Amino acid sequence: MAEGGFGTGEPVAHRTRGALEELPRSATISLHQSPAVNLPSSYLSPTPSPDELVIRDRGRRSLPIEWSPIPIESPIKRQTPIKRSPTKGMIILRSSPRKRLQLTDTPSKDLLENRRRLMQMSPILKKCRSLTVSPSQSPPEVAIKGLSQNQLVDVLNHVLTNHPELKDEISNILPQPDLKHMEEKLNQQKKCIFKSLPVSRLASKTDSPAYNKASPHLTTFKKAIIEQCGQLAEAEQWMSLVDYSLLAWSYVRATPIWDSVQHNNCRRACFKTLSTHCLQGLKNVPWTHEQLEKLLKKLEQCRSDHEEMQQCIEHVRTVMSNQV
C-alpha cells in the first residue's frame, strides 16, 4: 500500500508494467481519437508499397482444369509480338501465336494414308530392299568362296551323306594340301624374330636382353608349327606331313642360337614336334624304295640338329631292308 492521493487521504495502489508490454485496446483507441496526440499517419495506418500493390492486382494464379504439356504463361507475356521492318540481325516474329497441340486430337485417315505412301517412296526403304538379296541369285561356285573352312567341311559332309556314290569320285579329285601358305606364315614369323634383335654393333644379338625382345615372336613361331602339324595330322595327309616337317625344319634351324641353354628350349621343342610328326607320317604311308632313299638323305642332314631325328632314320632303314 502507498500513500494517499493528492487531494484525498485515501490510499492508491501502484501498478507495474513491462517495458515491451502491449497497451490495452482502450488506450490505443484513445490515442487514435485524441486530437491532442500529434503522430505521423504512417505510424497509425501504413500505406502498402508499389510492389505490393502490383502483386495484389495480379491476384492468385488459376490452375487449368485439363492438363496440358505446354507451360502456362502469365497474361502479361501473352501479347501479340509487334511487327518490325526486317533488318540484318533481326528475326521476324509471327503475328499470331502457334496453336497448342491437343492430345485428344487424332490424325485423320487421309493423313495416315499420305504418311504410308511417303514411307513407301522413301530412299531408305529402297536401299534396304536392294541390300536384301536372296542367296539363290549367286551360283554355288561363287558363294562357296566366302565360306570358312568349317563351313566347307559341313557342306561336303552333307553332300556325301545324301549322295554316298560320290565319295570315290571326290576322293580321286582331291588335291594334295598346298604348303605354300604355311611356308609364307613361317617365313613371316622368322622375319619378325630377326627384326626384334638389336641393330647396334656394340650390342649382342644372342644374350639375355636380345632374347627378351625376341621371346614373344619365338612363342608365336612355335605355336604356328604346332598348329600346322596338327592340321595336317588331323586331315590324315601323311605325305604332306612329312614334306612339311622337312620344310619347317630348315626354318627352325635358321632361328638364333642363344647364349643361355635355357633360352634354346623353344628351338628344341620345335625340333621335337617336327620329328614326332615326321615319324608318324613315315609309318602311315606305303613308300617306294626310291622315295625312301631320297628321304634318308634329307633325314641324315637333320640328325645333327636334334637327336630324335635318329628314330626317323632307323625307321626308314628298317622299311628299306624289309623291301629287299
PDB file of C-alpha atoms in Angstrom:
ATOM      1  CA  MET A   1       0.000   0.000   0.000  1.00  0.00           C
ATOM      2  CA  ALA A   2       1.247   3.500  -0.795  1.00  0.00           C
ATOM      3  CA  GLU A   3       0.456   6.954   0.409  1.00  0.00           C
ATOM      4  CA  GLY A   4      -2.842   8.833  -0.309  1.00  0.00           C
ATOM      5  CA  GLY A   5      -3.705  10.845  -3.393  1.00  0.00           C
ATOM      6  CA  PHE A   6      -3.103  14.464  -3.975  1.00  0.00           C
ATOM      7  CA  GLY A   7      -6.385  15.824  -2.730  1.00  0.00           C
ATOM      8  CA  THR A   8      -7.622  12.948  -0.640  1.00  0.00           C
ATOM      9  CA  GLY A   9      -6.361  10.928   2.207  1.00  0.00           C
ATOM     10  CA  GLU A  10      -7.358   7.535   0.557  1.00  0.00           C
ATOM     11  CA  PRO A  11      -4.615   5.075  -0.244  1.00  0.00           C
ATOM     12  CA  VAL A  12      -3.779   4.425  -4.005  1.00  0.00           C
ATOM     13  CA  ALA A  13      -2.310   1.135  -5.409  1.00  0.00           C
ATOM     14  CA  HIS A  14       0.686   1.375  -7.796  1.00  0.00           C
ATOM     15  CA  ARG A  15       0.699  -0.861 -10.959  1.00  0.00           C
ATOM     16  CA  THR A  16       3.948  -2.093 -12.560  1.00  0.00           C
ATOM     17  CA  ARG A  17       4.126  -2.895 -16.370  1.00  0.00           C
ATOM     18  CA  GLY A  18       6.919  -4.376 -18.511  1.00  0.00           C
ATOM     19  CA  ALA A  19       8.841  -2.253 -20.992  1.00  0.00           C
ATOM     20  CA  LEU A  20       7.541  -4.140 -24.098  1.00  0.00           C
ATOM     21  CA  GLU A  21       4.079  -4.979 -22.891  1.00  0.00           C
ATOM     22  CA  GLU A  22       1.263  -4.110 -25.315  1.00  0.00           C
ATOM     23  CA  LEU A  23      -1.094  -1.324 -24.424  1.00  0.00           C
ATOM     24  CA  PRO A  24      -4.677  -2.238 -23.757  1.00  0.00           C
ATOM     25  CA  ARG A  25      -7.213  -1.725 -26.546  1.00  0.00           C
ATOM     26  CA  SER A  26      -8.894   1.141 -24.746  1.00  0.00           C
ATOM     27  CA  ALA A  27      -5.616   3.019 -24.619  1.00  0.00           C
ATOM     28  CA  THR A  28      -4.963   2.614 -28.333  1.00  0.00           C
ATOM     29  CA  ILE A  29      -8.440   3.823 -29.207  1.00  0.00           C
ATOM     30  CA  SER A  30      -7.981   6.851 -27.029  1.00  0.00           C
ATOM     31  CA  LEU A  31      -4.709   7.641 -28.796  1.00  0.00           C
ATOM     32  CA  HIS A  32      -6.383   7.467 -32.283  1.00  0.00           C
ATOM     33  CA  GLN A  33      -9.335   9.588 -31.198  1.00  0.00           C
ATOM     34  CA  SER A  34      -7.413  12.080 -29.118  1.00  0.00           C
ATOM     35  CA  PRO A  35      -6.655  15.220 -31.142  1.00  0.00           C
ATOM     36  CA  ALA A  36      -4.001  16.183 -28.654  1.00  0.00           C
ATOM     37  CA  VAL A  37      -1.615  13.392 -29.779  1.00  0.00           C
ATOM     38  CA  ASN A  38       0.379  14.555 -32.848  1.00  0.00           C
ATOM     39  CA  LEU A  39       1.759  11.352 -34.543  1.00  0.00           C
ATOM     40  CA  PRO A  40       2.522  10.841 -38.252  1.00  0.00           C
ATOM     41  CA  SER A  41      -0.064   8.947 -40.281  1.00  0.00           C
ATOM     42  CA  SER A  42       2.434   6.246 -41.337  1.00  0.00           C
ATOM     43  CA  TYR A  43       2.613   5.070 -37.729  1.00  0.00           C
ATOM     44  CA  LEU A  44      -1.157   4.790 -37.379  1.00  0.00           C
ATOM     45  CA  SER A  45      -2.073   3.298 -40.851  1.00  0.00           C
ATOM     46  CA  PRO A  46       0.974   2.331 -43.013  1.00  0.00           C
ATOM     47  CA  THR A  47       0.384   2.518 -46.806  1.00  0.00           C
ATOM     48  CA  PRO A  48       1.455  -0.517 -48.942  1.00  0.00           C
ATOM     49  CA  SER A  49       4.461  -0.246 -51.247  1.00  0.00           C
ATOM     50  CA  PRO A  50       4.049  -0.096 -55.089  1.00  0.00           C
ATOM     51  CA  ASP A  51       5.388  -3.679 -55.477  1.00  0.00           C
ATOM     52  CA  GLU A  52       2.780  -4.961 -53.044  1.00  0.00           C
ATOM     53  CA  LEU A  53       0.025  -3.154 -54.955  1.00  0.00           C
ATOM     54  CA  VAL A  54       1.142  -4.842 -58.234  1.00  0.00           C
ATOM     55  CA  ILE A  55       1.126  -8.249 -56.564  1.00  0.00           C
ATOM     56  CA  ARG A  56      -2.391  -7.646 -55.221  1.00  0.00           C
ATOM     57  CA  ASP A  57      -3.643  -6.590 -58.665  1.00  0.00           C
ATOM     58  CA  ARG A  58      -2.378  -9.794 -60.258  1.00  0.00           C
ATOM     59  CA  GLY A  59      -4.365 -11.998 -57.953  1.00  0.00           C
ATOM     60  CA  ARG A  60      -3.846 -15.709 -57.360  1.00  0.00           C
ATOM     61  CA  ARG A  61      -2.681 -17.975 -60.202  1.00  0.00           C
ATOM     62  CA  SER A  62      -5.557 -20.025 -61.535  1.00  0.00           C
ATOM     63  CA  LEU A  63      -4.789 -23.668 -62.378  1.00  0.00           C
ATOM     64  CA  PRO A  64      -6.285 -25.155 -65.576  1.00  0.00           C
ATOM     65  CA  ILE A  65      -8.981 -27.794 -65.393  1.00  0.00           C
ATOM     66  CA  GLU A  66      -7.345 -30.016 -68.048  1.00  0.00           C
ATOM     67  CA  TRP A  67      -3.659 -30.885 -68.010  1.00  0.00           C
ATOM     68  CA  SER A  68      -1.532 -29.564 -70.870  1.00  0.00           C
ATOM     69  CA  PRO A  69       2.176 -30.215 -71.618  1.00  0.00           C
ATOM     70  CA  ILE A  70       2.605 -26.558 -72.622  1.00  0.00           C
ATOM     71  CA  PRO A  71       3.642 -24.427 -69.630  1.00  0.00           C
ATOM     72  CA  ILE A  72       1.160 -21.743 -68.565  1.00  0.00           C
ATOM     73  CA  GLU A  73       2.381 -18.217 -69.072  1.00  0.00           C
ATOM     74  CA  SER A  74       1.237 -15.083 -67.370  1.00  0.00           C
ATOM     75  CA  PRO A  75      -1.309 -12.931 -69.255  1.00  0.00           C
ATOM     76  CA  ILE A  76       1.214 -10.128 -69.476  1.00  0.00           C
ATOM     77  CA  LYS A  77       3.566 -12.259 -71.628  1.00  0.00           C
ATOM     78  CA  ARG A  78       0.763 -13.406 -73.961  1.00  0.00           C
ATOM     79  CA  GLN A  79       0.823 -10.301 -76.065  1.00  0.00           C
ATOM     80  CA  THR A  80       1.000 -10.383 -79.793  1.00  0.00           C
ATOM     81  CA  PRO A  81       4.509  -9.512 -80.979  1.00  0.00           C
ATOM     82  CA  ILE A  82       4.969  -6.226 -82.747  1.00  0.00           C
ATOM     83  CA  LYS A  83       5.934  -6.399 -86.399  1.00  0.00           C
ATOM     84  CA  ARG A  84       9.165  -4.693 -87.259  1.00  0.00           C
ATOM     85  CA  SER A  85      10.865  -3.988 -90.523  1.00  0.00           C
ATOM     86  CA  PRO A  86      13.282  -6.793 -91.440  1.00  0.00           C
ATOM     87  CA  THR A  87      16.822  -5.686 -90.879  1.00  0.00           C
ATOM     88  CA  LYS A  88      20.093  -7.512 -90.582  1.00  0.00           C
ATOM     89  CA  GLY A  89      20.406  -9.473 -87.370  1.00  0.00           C
ATOM     90  CA  MET A  90      16.657  -9.224 -86.660  1.00  0.00           C
ATOM     91  CA  ILE A  91      14.235 -12.171 -86.525  1.00  0.00           C
ATOM     92  CA  ILE A  92      10.740 -11.611 -87.908  1.00  0.00           C
ATOM     93  CA  LEU A  93       8.094 -12.649 -85.362  1.00  0.00           C
ATOM     94  CA  ARG A  94       4.758 -14.069 -86.350  1.00  0.00           C
ATOM     95  CA  SER A  95       1.659 -12.002 -85.967  1.00  0.00           C
ATOM     96  CA  SER A  96      -0.246 -14.695 -84.080  1.00  0.00           C
ATOM     97  CA  PRO A  97       0.942 -17.341 -81.605  1.00  0.00           C
ATOM     98  CA  ARG A  98       1.019 -21.002 -82.609  1.00  0.00           C
ATOM     99  CA  LYS A  99      -1.916 -23.190 -81.898  1.00  0.00           C
ATOM    100  CA  ARG A 100      -1.480 -25.526 -78.987  1.00  0.00           C
ATOM    101  CA  LEU A 101      -1.284 -29.256 -79.565  1.00  0.00           C
ATOM    102  CA  GLN A 102      -4.302 -31.048 -78.191  1.00  0.00           C
ATOM    103  CA  LEU A 103      -3.581 -34.594 -77.068  1.00  0.00           C
ATOM    104  CA  THR A 104      -7.150 -35.695 -77.640  1.00  0.00           C
ATOM    105  CA  ASP A 105      -6.956 -34.967 -81.372  1.00  0.00           C
ATOM    106  CA  THR A 106      -6.390 -37.981 -83.637  1.00  0.00           C
ATOM    107  CA  PRO A 107      -4.966 -37.720 -87.169  1.00  0.00           C
ATOM    108  CA  SER A 108      -7.379 -38.246 -89.968  1.00  0.00           C
ATOM    109  CA  LYS A 109      -7.361 -41.279 -92.260  1.00  0.00           C
ATOM    110  CA  ASP A 110      -6.149 -39.218 -95.206  1.00  0.00           C
ATOM    111  CA  LEU A 111      -3.152 -38.039 -93.247  1.00  0.00           C
ATOM    112  CA  LEU A 112      -2.246 -41.613 -92.253  1.00  0.00           C
ATOM    113  CA  GLU A 113      -2.509 -42.795 -95.855  1.00  0.00           C
ATOM    114  CA  ASN A 114      -0.258 -39.980 -97.036  1.00  0.00           C
ATOM    115  CA  ARG A 115       2.337 -40.898 -94.467  1.00  0.00           C
ATOM    116  CA  ARG A 116       2.323 -44.535 -95.568  1.00  0.00           C
ATOM    117  CA  ARG A 117       2.784 -43.523 -99.180  1.00  0.00           C
ATOM    118  CA  LEU A 118       5.713 -41.290 -98.285  1.00  0.00           C
ATOM    119  CA  MET A 119       7.346 -44.085 -96.305  1.00  0.00           C
ATOM    120  CA  GLN A 120       6.989 -46.458 -99.225  1.00  0.00           C
ATOM    121  CA  MET A 121       8.586 -43.927-101.552  1.00  0.00           C
ATOM    122  CA  SER A 122      11.475 -43.053 -99.165  1.00  0.00           C
ATOM    123  CA  PRO A 123      15.043 -43.835-100.380  1.00  0.00           C
ATOM    124  CA  ILE A 124      15.907 -45.565 -97.078  1.00  0.00           C
ATOM    125  CA  LEU A 125      13.459 -48.388 -97.747  1.00  0.00           C
ATOM    126  CA  LYS A 126      14.709 -48.673-101.319  1.00  0.00           C
ATOM    127  CA  LYS A 127      18.275 -49.175-100.068  1.00  0.00           C
ATOM    128  CA  CYS A 128      17.149 -51.813 -97.558  1.00  0.00           C
ATOM    129  CA  ARG A 129      15.249 -53.686-100.260  1.00  0.00           C
ATOM    130  CA  SER A 130      18.228 -53.606-102.604  1.00  0.00           C
ATOM    131  CA  LEU A 131      20.545 -54.995 -99.913  1.00  0.00           C
ATOM    132  CA  THR A 132      18.352 -57.994 -99.096  1.00  0.00           C
ATOM    133  CA  VAL A 133      19.481 -60.334-101.868  1.00  0.00           C
ATOM    134  CA  SER A 134      18.409 -63.942-101.714  1.00  0.00           C
ATOM    135  CA  PRO A 135      21.261 -66.484-101.724  1.00  0.00           C
ATOM    136  CA  SER A 136      19.760 -68.282-104.712  1.00  0.00           C
ATOM    137  CA  GLN A 137      20.789 -65.413-107.021  1.00  0.00           C
ATOM    138  CA  SER A 138      24.528 -66.166-106.695  1.00  0.00           C
ATOM    139  CA  PRO A 139      25.771 -69.501-108.114  1.00  0.00           C
ATOM    140  CA  PRO A 140      27.225 -72.027-105.619  1.00  0.00           C
ATOM    141  CA  GLU A 141      30.730 -71.911-107.130  1.00  0.00           C
ATOM    142  CA  VAL A 142      30.821 -68.178-106.327  1.00  0.00           C
ATOM    143  CA  ALA A 143      29.099 -68.290-102.927  1.00  0.00           C
ATOM    144  CA  ILE A 144      31.444 -71.032-101.681  1.00  0.00           C
ATOM    145  CA  LYS A 145      34.385 -68.581-101.789  1.00  0.00           C
ATOM    146  CA  GLY A 146      33.008 -66.682 -98.811  1.00  0.00           C
ATOM    147  CA  LEU A 147      32.698 -69.726 -96.542  1.00  0.00           C
ATOM    148  CA  SER A 148      35.125 -70.670 -93.804  1.00  0.00           C
ATOM    149  CA  GLN A 149      36.967 -73.979 -93.581  1.00  0.00           C
ATOM    150  CA  ASN A 150      34.482 -75.450 -91.101  1.00  0.00           C
ATOM    151  CA  GLN A 151      31.550 -74.419 -93.293  1.00  0.00           C
ATOM    152  CA  LEU A 152      33.118 -76.078 -96.328  1.00  0.00           C
ATOM    153  CA  VAL A 153      33.612 -79.287 -94.345  1.00  0.00           C
ATOM    154  CA  ASP A 154      29.967 -79.235 -93.239  1.00  0.00           C
ATOM    155  CA  VAL A 155      28.749 -78.699 -96.809  1.00  0.00           C
ATOM    156  CA  LEU A 156      30.874 -81.558 -98.121  1.00  0.00           C
ATOM    157  CA  ASN A 157      29.717 -83.875 -95.341  1.00  0.00           C
ATOM    158  CA  HIS A 158      26.108 -83.058 -96.140  1.00  0.00           C
ATOM    159  CA  VAL A 159      26.624 -83.802 -99.831  1.00  0.00           C
ATOM    160  CA  LEU A 160      28.397 -87.098 -99.122  1.00  0.00           C
ATOM    161  CA  THR A 161      25.687 -88.143 -96.677  1.00  0.00           C
ATOM    162  CA  ASN A 162      22.920 -87.592 -99.224  1.00  0.00           C
ATOM    163  CA  HIS A 163      24.939 -88.951-102.167  1.00  0.00           C
ATOM    164  CA  PRO A 164      27.339 -91.674-100.957  1.00  0.00           C
ATOM    165  CA  GLU A 165      28.045 -92.716-104.548  1.00  0.00           C
ATOM    166  CA  LEU A 166      30.103 -89.523-104.993  1.00  0.00           C
ATOM    167  CA  LYS A 167      32.606 -90.456-102.281  1.00  0.00           C
ATOM    168  CA  ASP A 168      35.021 -92.320-104.602  1.00  0.00           C
ATOM    169  CA  GLU A 169      34.844 -89.624-107.246  1.00  0.00           C
ATOM    170  CA  ILE A 170      35.588 -86.841-104.782  1.00  0.00           C
ATOM    171  CA  SER A 171      38.458 -88.831-103.249  1.00  0.00           C
ATOM    172  CA  ASN A 172      40.079 -89.160-106.678  1.00  0.00           C
ATOM    173  CA  ILE A 173      39.885 -85.447-107.463  1.00  0.00           C
ATOM    174  CA  LEU A 174      41.041 -84.178-104.036  1.00  0.00           C
ATOM    175  CA  PRO A 175      44.456 -82.470-104.419  1.00  0.00           C
ATOM    176  CA  GLN A 176      47.347 -82.538-102.001  1.00  0.00           C
ATOM    177  CA  PRO A 177      47.431 -79.749 -99.408  1.00  0.00           C
ATOM    178  CA  ASP A 178      49.149 -76.582-100.566  1.00  0.00           C
ATOM    179  CA  LEU A 179      52.136 -75.932 -98.313  1.00  0.00           C
ATOM    180  CA  LYS A 180      52.948 -72.512 -99.774  1.00  0.00           C
ATOM    181  CA  HIS A 181      50.597 -70.701 -97.415  1.00  0.00           C
ATOM    182  CA  MET A 182      52.117 -72.488 -94.416  1.00  0.00           C
ATOM    183  CA  GLU A 183      55.623 -71.677 -95.605  1.00  0.00           C
ATOM    184  CA  GLU A 184      54.745 -67.982 -96.016  1.00  0.00           C
ATOM    185  CA  LYS A 185      53.475 -67.852 -92.452  1.00  0.00           C
ATOM    186  CA  LEU A 186      56.686 -69.405 -91.115  1.00  0.00           C
ATOM    187  CA  ASN A 187      58.803 -67.023 -93.166  1.00  0.00           C
ATOM    188  CA  GLN A 188      56.901 -64.045 -91.818  1.00  0.00           C
ATOM    189  CA  GLN A 189      57.376 -65.195 -88.219  1.00  0.00           C
ATOM    190  CA  LYS A 190      61.103 -65.715 -88.819  1.00  0.00           C
ATOM    191  CA  LYS A 191      61.417 -62.146 -90.141  1.00  0.00           C
ATOM    192  CA  CYS A 192      59.693 -60.822 -87.020  1.00  0.00           C
ATOM    193  CA  ILE A 193      62.220 -62.651 -84.842  1.00  0.00           C
ATOM    194  CA  PHE A 194      65.221 -61.072 -86.575  1.00  0.00           C
ATOM    195  CA  LYS A 195      63.609 -57.617 -86.694  1.00  0.00           C
ATOM    196  CA  SER A 196      63.255 -57.658 -82.918  1.00  0.00           C
ATOM    197  CA  LEU A 197      67.011 -58.148 -82.392  1.00  0.00           C
ATOM    198  CA  PRO A 198      69.187 -55.079 -81.625  1.00  0.00           C
ATOM    199  CA  VAL A 199      70.747 -53.345 -84.607  1.00  0.00           C
ATOM    200  CA  SER A 200      73.716 -51.758 -82.865  1.00  0.00           C
ATOM    201  CA  ARG A 201      77.126 -53.321 -83.457  1.00  0.00           C
ATOM    202  CA  LEU A 202      78.036 -52.889 -79.812  1.00  0.00           C
ATOM    203  CA  ALA A 203      75.062 -54.910 -78.561  1.00  0.00           C
ATOM    204  CA  SER A 204      74.984 -58.698 -78.669  1.00  0.00           C
ATOM    205  CA  LYS A 205      72.217 -60.432 -80.611  1.00  0.00           C
ATOM    206  CA  THR A 206      72.255 -63.672 -78.621  1.00  0.00           C
ATOM    207  CA  ASP A 207      72.369 -62.521 -74.995  1.00  0.00           C
ATOM    208  CA  SER A 208      69.514 -62.301 -72.489  1.00  0.00           C
ATOM    209  CA  PRO A 209      68.306 -58.767 -73.408  1.00  0.00           C
ATOM    210  CA  ALA A 210      68.096 -59.752 -77.064  1.00  0.00           C
ATOM    211  CA  TYR A 211      66.215 -62.941 -76.144  1.00  0.00           C
ATOM    212  CA  ASN A 212      63.716 -60.977 -74.072  1.00  0.00           C
ATOM    213  CA  LYS A 213      62.882 -58.860 -77.127  1.00  0.00           C
ATOM    214  CA  ALA A 214      62.510 -61.863 -79.434  1.00  0.00           C
ATOM    215  CA  SER A 215      60.721 -64.118 -76.939  1.00  0.00           C
ATOM    216  CA  PRO A 216      57.128 -63.203 -77.981  1.00  0.00           C
ATOM    217  CA  HIS A 217      57.937 -63.870 -81.640  1.00  0.00           C
ATOM    218  CA  LEU A 218      59.583 -67.188 -80.790  1.00  0.00           C
ATOM    219  CA  THR A 219      56.457 -68.264 -78.932  1.00  0.00           C
ATOM    220  CA  THR A 220      54.282 -67.344 -81.922  1.00  0.00           C
ATOM    221  CA  PHE A 221      56.643 -69.230 -84.224  1.00  0.00           C
ATOM    222  CA  LYS A 222      56.366 -72.380 -82.085  1.00  0.00           C
ATOM    223  CA  LYS A 223      52.556 -72.129 -81.946  1.00  0.00           C
ATOM    224  CA  ALA A 224      52.381 -71.841 -85.739  1.00  0.00           C
ATOM    225  CA  ILE A 225      54.407 -75.041 -86.191  1.00  0.00           C
ATOM    226  CA  ILE A 226      52.290 -76.994 -83.697  1.00  0.00           C
ATOM    227  CA  GLU A 227      49.070 -75.759 -85.299  1.00  0.00           C
ATOM    228  CA  GLN A 228      50.094 -76.582 -88.850  1.00  0.00           C
ATOM    229  CA  CYS A 229      51.380 -80.037 -87.932  1.00  0.00           C
ATOM    230  CA  GLY A 230      48.170 -80.787 -86.075  1.00  0.00           C
ATOM    231  CA  GLN A 231      46.090 -79.630 -89.043  1.00  0.00           C
ATOM    232  CA  LEU A 232      47.813 -81.998 -91.447  1.00  0.00           C
ATOM    233  CA  ALA A 233      47.722 -84.890 -88.975  1.00  0.00           C
ATOM    234  CA  GLU A 234      44.011 -84.370 -88.368  1.00  0.00           C
ATOM    235  CA  ALA A 235      43.397 -84.428 -92.117  1.00  0.00           C
ATOM    236  CA  GLU A 236      45.494 -87.649 -92.375  1.00  0.00           C
ATOM    237  CA  GLN A 237      47.624 -86.130 -95.122  1.00  0.00           C
ATOM    238  CA  TRP A 238      50.683 -88.175 -94.173  1.00  0.00           C
ATOM    239  CA  MET A 239      52.861 -87.479 -97.195  1.00  0.00           C
ATOM    240  CA  SER A 240      52.230 -83.744 -96.867  1.00  0.00           C
ATOM    241  CA  LEU A 241      53.003 -84.009 -93.154  1.00  0.00           C
ATOM    242  CA  VAL A 242      56.454 -85.480 -93.884  1.00  0.00           C
ATOM    243  CA  ASP A 243      57.140 -82.830 -96.514  1.00  0.00           C
ATOM    244  CA  TYR A 244      56.075 -80.082 -94.144  1.00  0.00           C
ATOM    245  CA  SER A 245      58.261 -81.444 -91.343  1.00  0.00           C
ATOM    246  CA  LEU A 246      61.330 -81.299 -93.546  1.00  0.00           C
ATOM    247  CA  LEU A 247      60.312 -77.867 -94.878  1.00  0.00           C
ATOM    248  CA  ALA A 248      59.762 -76.323 -91.433  1.00  0.00           C
ATOM    249  CA  TRP A 249      62.974 -77.922 -90.139  1.00  0.00           C
ATOM    250  CA  SER A 250      65.066 -75.521 -92.188  1.00  0.00           C
ATOM    251  CA  TYR A 251      63.173 -72.502 -90.771  1.00  0.00           C
ATOM    252  CA  VAL A 252      63.721 -73.681 -87.194  1.00  0.00           C
ATOM    253  CA  ARG A 253      67.399 -74.221 -87.942  1.00  0.00           C
ATOM    254  CA  ALA A 254      67.630 -70.591 -89.131  1.00  0.00           C
ATOM    255  CA  THR A 255      66.492 -69.189 -85.772  1.00  0.00           C
ATOM    256  CA  PRO A 256      69.200 -67.716 -83.490  1.00  0.00           C
ATOM    257  CA  ILE A 257      71.141 -69.920 -81.058  1.00  0.00           C
ATOM    258  CA  TRP A 258      71.153 -68.109 -77.710  1.00  0.00           C
ATOM    259  CA  ASP A 259      73.992 -67.893 -75.223  1.00  0.00           C
ATOM    260  CA  SER A 260      71.921 -69.361 -72.405  1.00  0.00           C
ATOM    261  CA  VAL A 261      70.959 -73.037 -72.651  1.00  0.00           C
ATOM    262  CA  GLN A 262      67.501 -72.386 -71.188  1.00  0.00           C
ATOM    263  CA  HIS A 263      66.702 -69.872 -73.906  1.00  0.00           C
ATOM    264  CA  ASN A 264      67.089 -72.596 -76.550  1.00  0.00           C
ATOM    265  CA  ASN A 265      64.178 -74.625 -75.147  1.00  0.00           C
ATOM    266  CA  CYS A 266      61.793 -73.190 -77.763  1.00  0.00           C
ATOM    267  CA  ARG A 267      64.150 -74.240 -80.543  1.00  0.00           C
ATOM    268  CA  ARG A 268      64.416 -77.789 -79.171  1.00  0.00           C
ATOM    269  CA  ALA A 269      60.625 -78.005 -78.707  1.00  0.00           C
ATOM    270  CA  CYS A 270      60.083 -77.130 -82.377  1.00  0.00           C
ATOM    271  CA  PHE A 271      62.570 -79.793 -83.496  1.00  0.00           C
ATOM    272  CA  LYS A 272      60.901 -82.391 -81.291  1.00  0.00           C
ATOM    273  CA  THR A 273      57.431 -81.592 -82.655  1.00  0.00           C
ATOM    274  CA  LEU A 274      58.604 -81.867 -86.250  1.00  0.00           C
ATOM    275  CA  SER A 275      60.499 -85.140 -85.706  1.00  0.00           C
ATOM    276  CA  THR A 276      57.490 -86.705 -83.923  1.00  0.00           C
ATOM    277  CA  HIS A 277      55.062 -85.825 -86.737  1.00  0.00           C
ATOM    278  CA  CYS A 278      57.586 -86.863 -89.368  1.00  0.00           C
ATOM    279  CA  LEU A 279      57.839 -90.323 -87.801  1.00  0.00           C
ATOM    280  CA  GLN A 280      54.031 -90.521 -87.669  1.00  0.00           C
ATOM    281  CA  GLY A 281      53.807 -89.744 -91.379  1.00  0.00           C
ATOM    282  CA  LEU A 282      56.512 -92.250 -92.267  1.00  0.00           C
ATOM    283  CA  LYS A 283      54.634 -95.059 -90.526  1.00  0.00           C
ATOM    284  CA  ASN A 284      51.313 -94.431 -92.290  1.00  0.00           C
ATOM    285  CA  VAL A 285      52.471 -94.256 -95.927  1.00  0.00           C
ATOM    286  CA  PRO A 286      53.487 -97.222 -98.160  1.00  0.00           C
ATOM    287  CA  TRP A 287      56.731 -95.723 -99.524  1.00  0.00           C
ATOM    288  CA  THR A 288      58.579 -96.955-102.522  1.00  0.00           C
ATOM    289  CA  HIS A 289      62.271 -97.761-102.434  1.00  0.00           C
ATOM    290  CA  GLU A 290      63.216 -94.658-104.428  1.00  0.00           C
ATOM    291  CA  GLN A 291      61.204 -92.391-102.174  1.00  0.00           C
ATOM    292  CA  LEU A 292      62.819 -93.871 -99.087  1.00  0.00           C
ATOM    293  CA  GLU A 293      66.299 -93.249-100.478  1.00  0.00           C
ATOM    294  CA  LYS A 294      65.549 -89.575-101.060  1.00  0.00           C
ATOM    295  CA  LEU A 295      64.013 -89.252 -97.604  1.00  0.00           C
ATOM    296  CA  LEU A 296      67.025 -90.932 -95.988  1.00  0.00           C
ATOM    297  CA  LYS A 297      69.420 -88.349 -97.420  1.00  0.00           C
ATOM    298  CA  LYS A 298      67.287 -85.458 -96.135  1.00  0.00           C
ATOM    299  CA  LEU A 299      66.859 -87.033 -92.708  1.00  0.00           C
ATOM    300  CA  GLU A 300      70.596 -87.594 -92.258  1.00  0.00           C
ATOM    301  CA  GLN A 301      71.170 -83.871 -92.839  1.00  0.00           C
ATOM    302  CA  CYS A 302      68.782 -83.079 -89.964  1.00  0.00           C
ATOM    303  CA  ARG A 303      70.280 -85.563 -87.490  1.00  0.00           C
ATOM    304  CA  SER A 304      72.866 -83.101 -86.207  1.00  0.00           C
ATOM    305  CA  ASP A 305      70.210 -80.594 -85.096  1.00  0.00           C
ATOM    306  CA  HIS A 306      68.222 -82.894 -82.801  1.00  0.00           C
ATOM    307  CA  GLU A 307      68.760 -86.436 -81.532  1.00  0.00           C
ATOM    308  CA  GLU A 308      65.136 -87.544 -82.041  1.00  0.00           C
ATOM    309  CA  MET A 309      65.571 -87.451 -85.805  1.00  0.00           C
ATOM    310  CA  GLN A 310      67.578 -90.675 -85.371  1.00  0.00           C
ATOM    311  CA  GLN A 311      64.291 -92.546 -84.828  1.00  0.00           C
ATOM    312  CA  CYS A 312      63.059 -91.493 -88.273  1.00  0.00           C
ATOM    313  CA  ILE A 313      66.319 -92.603 -89.882  1.00  0.00           C
ATOM    314  CA  GLU A 314      66.163 -96.021 -88.208  1.00  0.00           C
ATOM    315  CA  HIS A 315      62.554 -96.485 -89.298  1.00  0.00           C
ATOM    316  CA  VAL A 316      63.392 -95.693 -92.931  1.00  0.00           C
ATOM    317  CA  ARG A 317      66.309 -98.104 -92.907  1.00  0.00           C
ATOM    318  CA  THR A 318      64.132-100.836 -91.428  1.00  0.00           C
ATOM    319  CA  VAL A 319      61.492-100.387 -94.136  1.00  0.00           C
ATOM    320  CA  MET A 320      64.175-100.421 -96.867  1.00  0.00           C
ATOM    321  CA  SER A 321      65.660-103.634 -95.514  1.00  0.00           C
ATOM    322  CA  ASN A 322      62.244-105.294 -95.426  1.00  0.00           C
ATOM    323  CA  GLN A 323      61.594-104.366 -99.030  1.00  0.00           C
ATOM    324  CA  VAL A 324      64.770-106.070-100.151  1.00  0.00           C
TER     325      VAL A 324
END
